[in-house]
Amino acid sequence: MQGAENTLEHRMLTDTLGAFGDGNTTMLTPERGILLIEGWLNPLRGDVGAERIVAELEMLRDLLKSGDLDGDKIRLLLLNMASHTSAISHEPVVEEADARQLRQLATALRNFASQF
């Protein structure tokens, strides 16, 4: 996320944090979730190291599109994405401001997962 202030990834991170807040009382519709996921898939495809997150985003998107709102599956995908996001935040190439936001996102994903 080098120079992230001008990238699609940074805008998506800001939008996602805004949508999740702290993740404790988040009310996201499946449609809003699909839009956020689609927004993330574009910049992450082809990003070395993001393959696992891309696969999980695609699985979550497909669940939401199908109407299969299986809480256990959604919770597992969110927790996996939180773990991967947290790991990325500790990569040496990630600037500190971006790392801080990635850690916030990981926490929000874990908190949101607890709602399922």
PDB file of C-alpha atoms in Angstrom:
ATOM      1  CA  MET A   1       0.000   0.000   0.000  1.00  0.00           C
ATOM      2  CA  GLN A   2       2.861   2.313  -0.762  1.00  0.00           C
ATOM      3  CA  GLY A   3       1.652   5.842  -1.422  1.00  0.00           C
ATOM      4  CA  ALA A   4      -1.787   4.620  -0.420  1.00  0.00           C
ATOM      5  CA  GLU A   5      -3.291   8.063   0.095  1.00  0.00           C
ATOM      6  CA  ASN A   6      -3.956   8.254  -3.649  1.00  0.00           C
ATOM      7  CA  THR A   7      -4.859   4.645  -4.366  1.00  0.00           C
ATOM      8  CA  LEU A   8      -8.096   2.796  -4.816  1.00  0.00           C
ATOM      9  CA  GLU A   9      -7.040   0.561  -1.920  1.00  0.00           C
ATOM     10  CA  HIS A  10      -6.868   3.567   0.407  1.00  0.00           C
ATOM     11  CA  ARG A  11     -10.280   4.846  -0.687  1.00  0.00           C
ATOM     12  CA  MET A  12     -11.742   1.364  -0.209  1.00  0.00           C
ATOM     13  CA  LEU A  13     -10.144   1.103   3.233  1.00  0.00           C
ATOM     14  CA  THR A  14     -11.634   4.452   4.239  1.00  0.00           C
ATOM     15  CA  ASP A  15     -15.073   3.503   2.848  1.00  0.00           C
ATOM     16  CA  THR A  16     -15.003   0.102   4.538  1.00  0.00           C
ATOM     17  CA  LEU A  17     -13.984   1.511   7.911  1.00  0.00           C
ATOM     18  CA  GLY A  18     -16.802   4.027   7.570  1.00  0.00           C
ATOM     19  CA  ALA A  19     -19.292   1.262   6.802  1.00  0.00           C
ATOM     20  CA  PHE A  20     -18.146  -0.972   9.668  1.00  0.00           C
ATOM     21  CA  GLY A  21     -17.418   1.657  12.292  1.00  0.00           C
ATOM     22  CA  ASP A  22     -16.077  -0.371  15.202  1.00  0.00           C
ATOM     23  CA  GLY A  23     -17.969  -3.422  13.968  1.00  0.00           C
ATOM     24  CA  ASN A  24     -19.921  -3.844  17.200  1.00  0.00           C
ATOM     25  CA  THR A  25     -23.321  -2.642  16.006  1.00  0.00           C
ATOM     26  CA  THR A  26     -22.855  -2.651  12.268  1.00  0.00           C
ATOM     27  CA  MET A  27     -25.954  -2.906  10.114  1.00  0.00           C
ATOM     28  CA  LEU A  28     -24.851  -3.782   6.596  1.00  0.00           C
ATOM     29  CA  THR A  29     -27.332  -5.060   4.067  1.00  0.00           C
ATOM     30  CA  PRO A  30     -26.194  -7.907   1.822  1.00  0.00           C
ATOM     31  CA  GLU A  31     -26.401  -5.476  -1.106  1.00  0.00           C
ATOM     32  CA  ARG A  32     -24.047  -2.982   0.597  1.00  0.00           C
ATOM     33  CA  GLY A  33     -21.730  -5.855   1.475  1.00  0.00           C
ATOM     34  CA  ILE A  34     -21.638  -6.992  -2.146  1.00  0.00           C
ATOM     35  CA  LEU A  35     -20.774  -3.455  -3.284  1.00  0.00           C
ATOM     36  CA  LEU A  36     -17.928  -3.222  -0.761  1.00  0.00           C
ATOM     37  CA  ILE A  37     -16.628  -6.636  -1.785  1.00  0.00           C
ATOM     38  CA  GLU A  38     -16.734  -5.758  -5.487  1.00  0.00           C
ATOM     39  CA  GLY A  39     -14.873  -2.553  -4.697  1.00  0.00           C
ATOM     40  CA  TRP A  40     -12.118  -4.521  -2.968  1.00  0.00           C
ATOM     41  CA  LEU A  41     -11.829  -7.225  -5.605  1.00  0.00           C
ATOM     42  CA  ASN A  42     -10.744  -4.798  -8.322  1.00  0.00           C
ATOM     43  CA  PRO A  43      -7.564  -3.495  -6.670  1.00  0.00           C
ATOM     44  CA  LEU A  44      -6.675  -6.763  -4.900  1.00  0.00           C
ATOM     45  CA  ARG A  45      -6.767  -9.088  -7.899  1.00  0.00           C
ATOM     46  CA  GLY A  46      -3.214  -9.773  -8.955  1.00  0.00           C
ATOM     47  CA  ASP A  47      -1.790  -8.325  -5.728  1.00  0.00           C
ATOM     48  CA  VAL A  48       0.841 -10.769  -4.503  1.00  0.00           C
ATOM     49  CA  GLY A  49      -0.031 -11.775  -0.958  1.00  0.00           C
ATOM     50  CA  ALA A  50      -3.728 -10.951  -1.255  1.00  0.00           C
ATOM     51  CA  GLU A  51      -4.767 -14.204  -2.941  1.00  0.00           C
ATOM     52  CA  ARG A  52      -6.318 -15.666   0.220  1.00  0.00           C
ATOM     53  CA  ILE A  53      -8.303 -12.531   0.939  1.00  0.00           C
ATOM     54  CA  VAL A  54      -9.485 -12.388  -2.685  1.00  0.00           C
ATOM     55  CA  ALA A  55     -10.667 -16.014  -2.495  1.00  0.00           C
ATOM     56  CA  GLU A  56     -12.526 -15.336   0.760  1.00  0.00           C
ATOM     57  CA  LEU A  57     -14.067 -12.134  -0.594  1.00  0.00           C
ATOM     58  CA  GLU A  58     -15.300 -14.040  -3.646  1.00  0.00           C
ATOM     59  CA  MET A  59     -16.800 -16.778  -1.444  1.00  0.00           C
ATOM     60  CA  LEU A  60     -18.517 -14.193   0.759  1.00  0.00           C
ATOM     61  CA  ARG A  61     -19.812 -12.292  -2.272  1.00  0.00           C
ATOM     62  CA  ASP A  62     -21.202 -15.511  -3.743  1.00  0.00           C
ATOM     63  CA  LEU A  63     -22.912 -16.377  -0.436  1.00  0.00           C
ATOM     64  CA  LEU A  64     -24.501 -12.956  -0.243  1.00  0.00           C
ATOM     65  CA  LYS A  65     -25.612 -13.027  -3.872  1.00  0.00           C
ATOM     66  CA  SER A  66     -27.174 -16.460  -3.448  1.00  0.00           C
ATOM     67  CA  GLY A  67     -29.131 -15.350  -0.399  1.00  0.00           C
ATOM     68  CA  ASP A  68     -27.368 -18.090   1.628  1.00  0.00           C
ATOM     69  CA  LEU A  69     -26.889 -16.064   4.790  1.00  0.00           C
ATOM     70  CA  ASP A  70     -25.398 -18.961   6.763  1.00  0.00           C
ATOM     71  CA  GLY A  71     -24.079 -17.194   9.851  1.00  0.00           C
ATOM     72  CA  ASP A  72     -21.420 -19.819  10.545  1.00  0.00           C
ATOM     73  CA  LYS A  73     -19.959 -19.555   7.026  1.00  0.00           C
ATOM     74  CA  ILE A  74     -20.067 -15.754   7.092  1.00  0.00           C
ATOM     75  CA  ARG A  75     -18.454 -15.622  10.547  1.00  0.00           C
ATOM     76  CA  LEU A  76     -15.638 -17.962   9.461  1.00  0.00           C
ATOM     77  CA  LEU A  77     -14.922 -15.937   6.299  1.00  0.00           C
ATOM     78  CA  LEU A  78     -14.912 -12.655   8.242  1.00  0.00           C
ATOM     79  CA  LEU A  79     -12.558 -14.069  10.886  1.00  0.00           C
ATOM     80  CA  ASN A  80     -10.216 -15.447   8.226  1.00  0.00           C
ATOM     81  CA  MET A  81     -10.182 -12.082   6.447  1.00  0.00           C
ATOM     82  CA  ALA A  82      -9.471 -10.366   9.773  1.00  0.00           C
ATOM     83  CA  SER A  83      -6.468 -12.646  10.344  1.00  0.00           C
ATOM     84  CA  HIS A  84      -5.095 -12.043   6.856  1.00  0.00           C
ATOM     85  CA  THR A  85      -5.676  -8.286   7.158  1.00  0.00           C
ATOM     86  CA  SER A  86      -3.874  -8.211  10.482  1.00  0.00           C
ATOM     87  CA  ALA A  87      -0.936 -10.134   9.003  1.00  0.00           C
ATOM     88  CA  ILE A  88      -0.696  -7.700   6.081  1.00  0.00           C
ATOM     89  CA  SER A  89      -0.662  -4.777   8.525  1.00  0.00           C
ATOM     90  CA  HIS A  90       2.627  -6.089   9.915  1.00  0.00           C
ATOM     91  CA  GLU A  91       4.394  -6.330   6.546  1.00  0.00           C
ATOM     92  CA  PRO A  92       7.472  -4.084   6.413  1.00  0.00           C
ATOM     93  CA  VAL A  93       6.372  -2.437   3.134  1.00  0.00           C
ATOM     94  CA  VAL A  94       3.141  -1.143   4.705  1.00  0.00           C
ATOM     95  CA  GLU A  95       3.362   2.435   5.910  1.00  0.00           C
ATOM     96  CA  GLU A  96       2.432   3.014   9.551  1.00  0.00           C
ATOM     97  CA  ALA A  97      -0.711   5.055   8.827  1.00  0.00           C
ATOM     98  CA  ASP A  98      -1.969   2.301   6.523  1.00  0.00           C
ATOM     99  CA  ALA A  99      -0.979  -0.388   9.018  1.00  0.00           C
ATOM    100  CA  ARG A 100      -3.015   1.362  11.710  1.00  0.00           C
ATOM    101  CA  GLN A 101      -6.096   1.435   9.453  1.00  0.00           C
ATOM    102  CA  LEU A 102      -5.594  -2.208   8.486  1.00  0.00           C
ATOM    103  CA  ARG A 103      -5.469  -3.153  12.180  1.00  0.00           C
ATOM    104  CA  GLN A 104      -8.693  -1.155  12.723  1.00  0.00           C
ATOM    105  CA  LEU A 105     -10.279  -3.048   9.843  1.00  0.00           C
ATOM    106  CA  ALA A 106      -9.156  -6.395  11.279  1.00  0.00           C
ATOM    107  CA  THR A 107     -10.723  -5.479  14.624  1.00  0.00           C
ATOM    108  CA  ALA A 108     -13.950  -4.304  12.954  1.00  0.00           C
ATOM    109  CA  LEU A 109     -14.141  -7.553  10.945  1.00  0.00           C
ATOM    110  CA  ARG A 110     -13.731  -9.615  14.128  1.00  0.00           C
ATOM    111  CA  ASN A 111     -16.354  -7.547  15.940  1.00  0.00           C
ATOM    112  CA  PHE A 112     -18.738  -7.789  12.999  1.00  0.00           C
ATOM    113  CA  ALA A 113     -18.181 -11.553  12.807  1.00  0.00           C
ATOM    114  CA  SER A 114     -19.340 -11.833  16.424  1.00  0.00           C
ATOM    115  CA  GLN A 115     -22.790 -10.620  15.310  1.00  0.00           C
ATOM    116  CA  PHE A 116     -23.367 -13.871  13.406  1.00  0.00           C
TER     117      PHE A 116
END
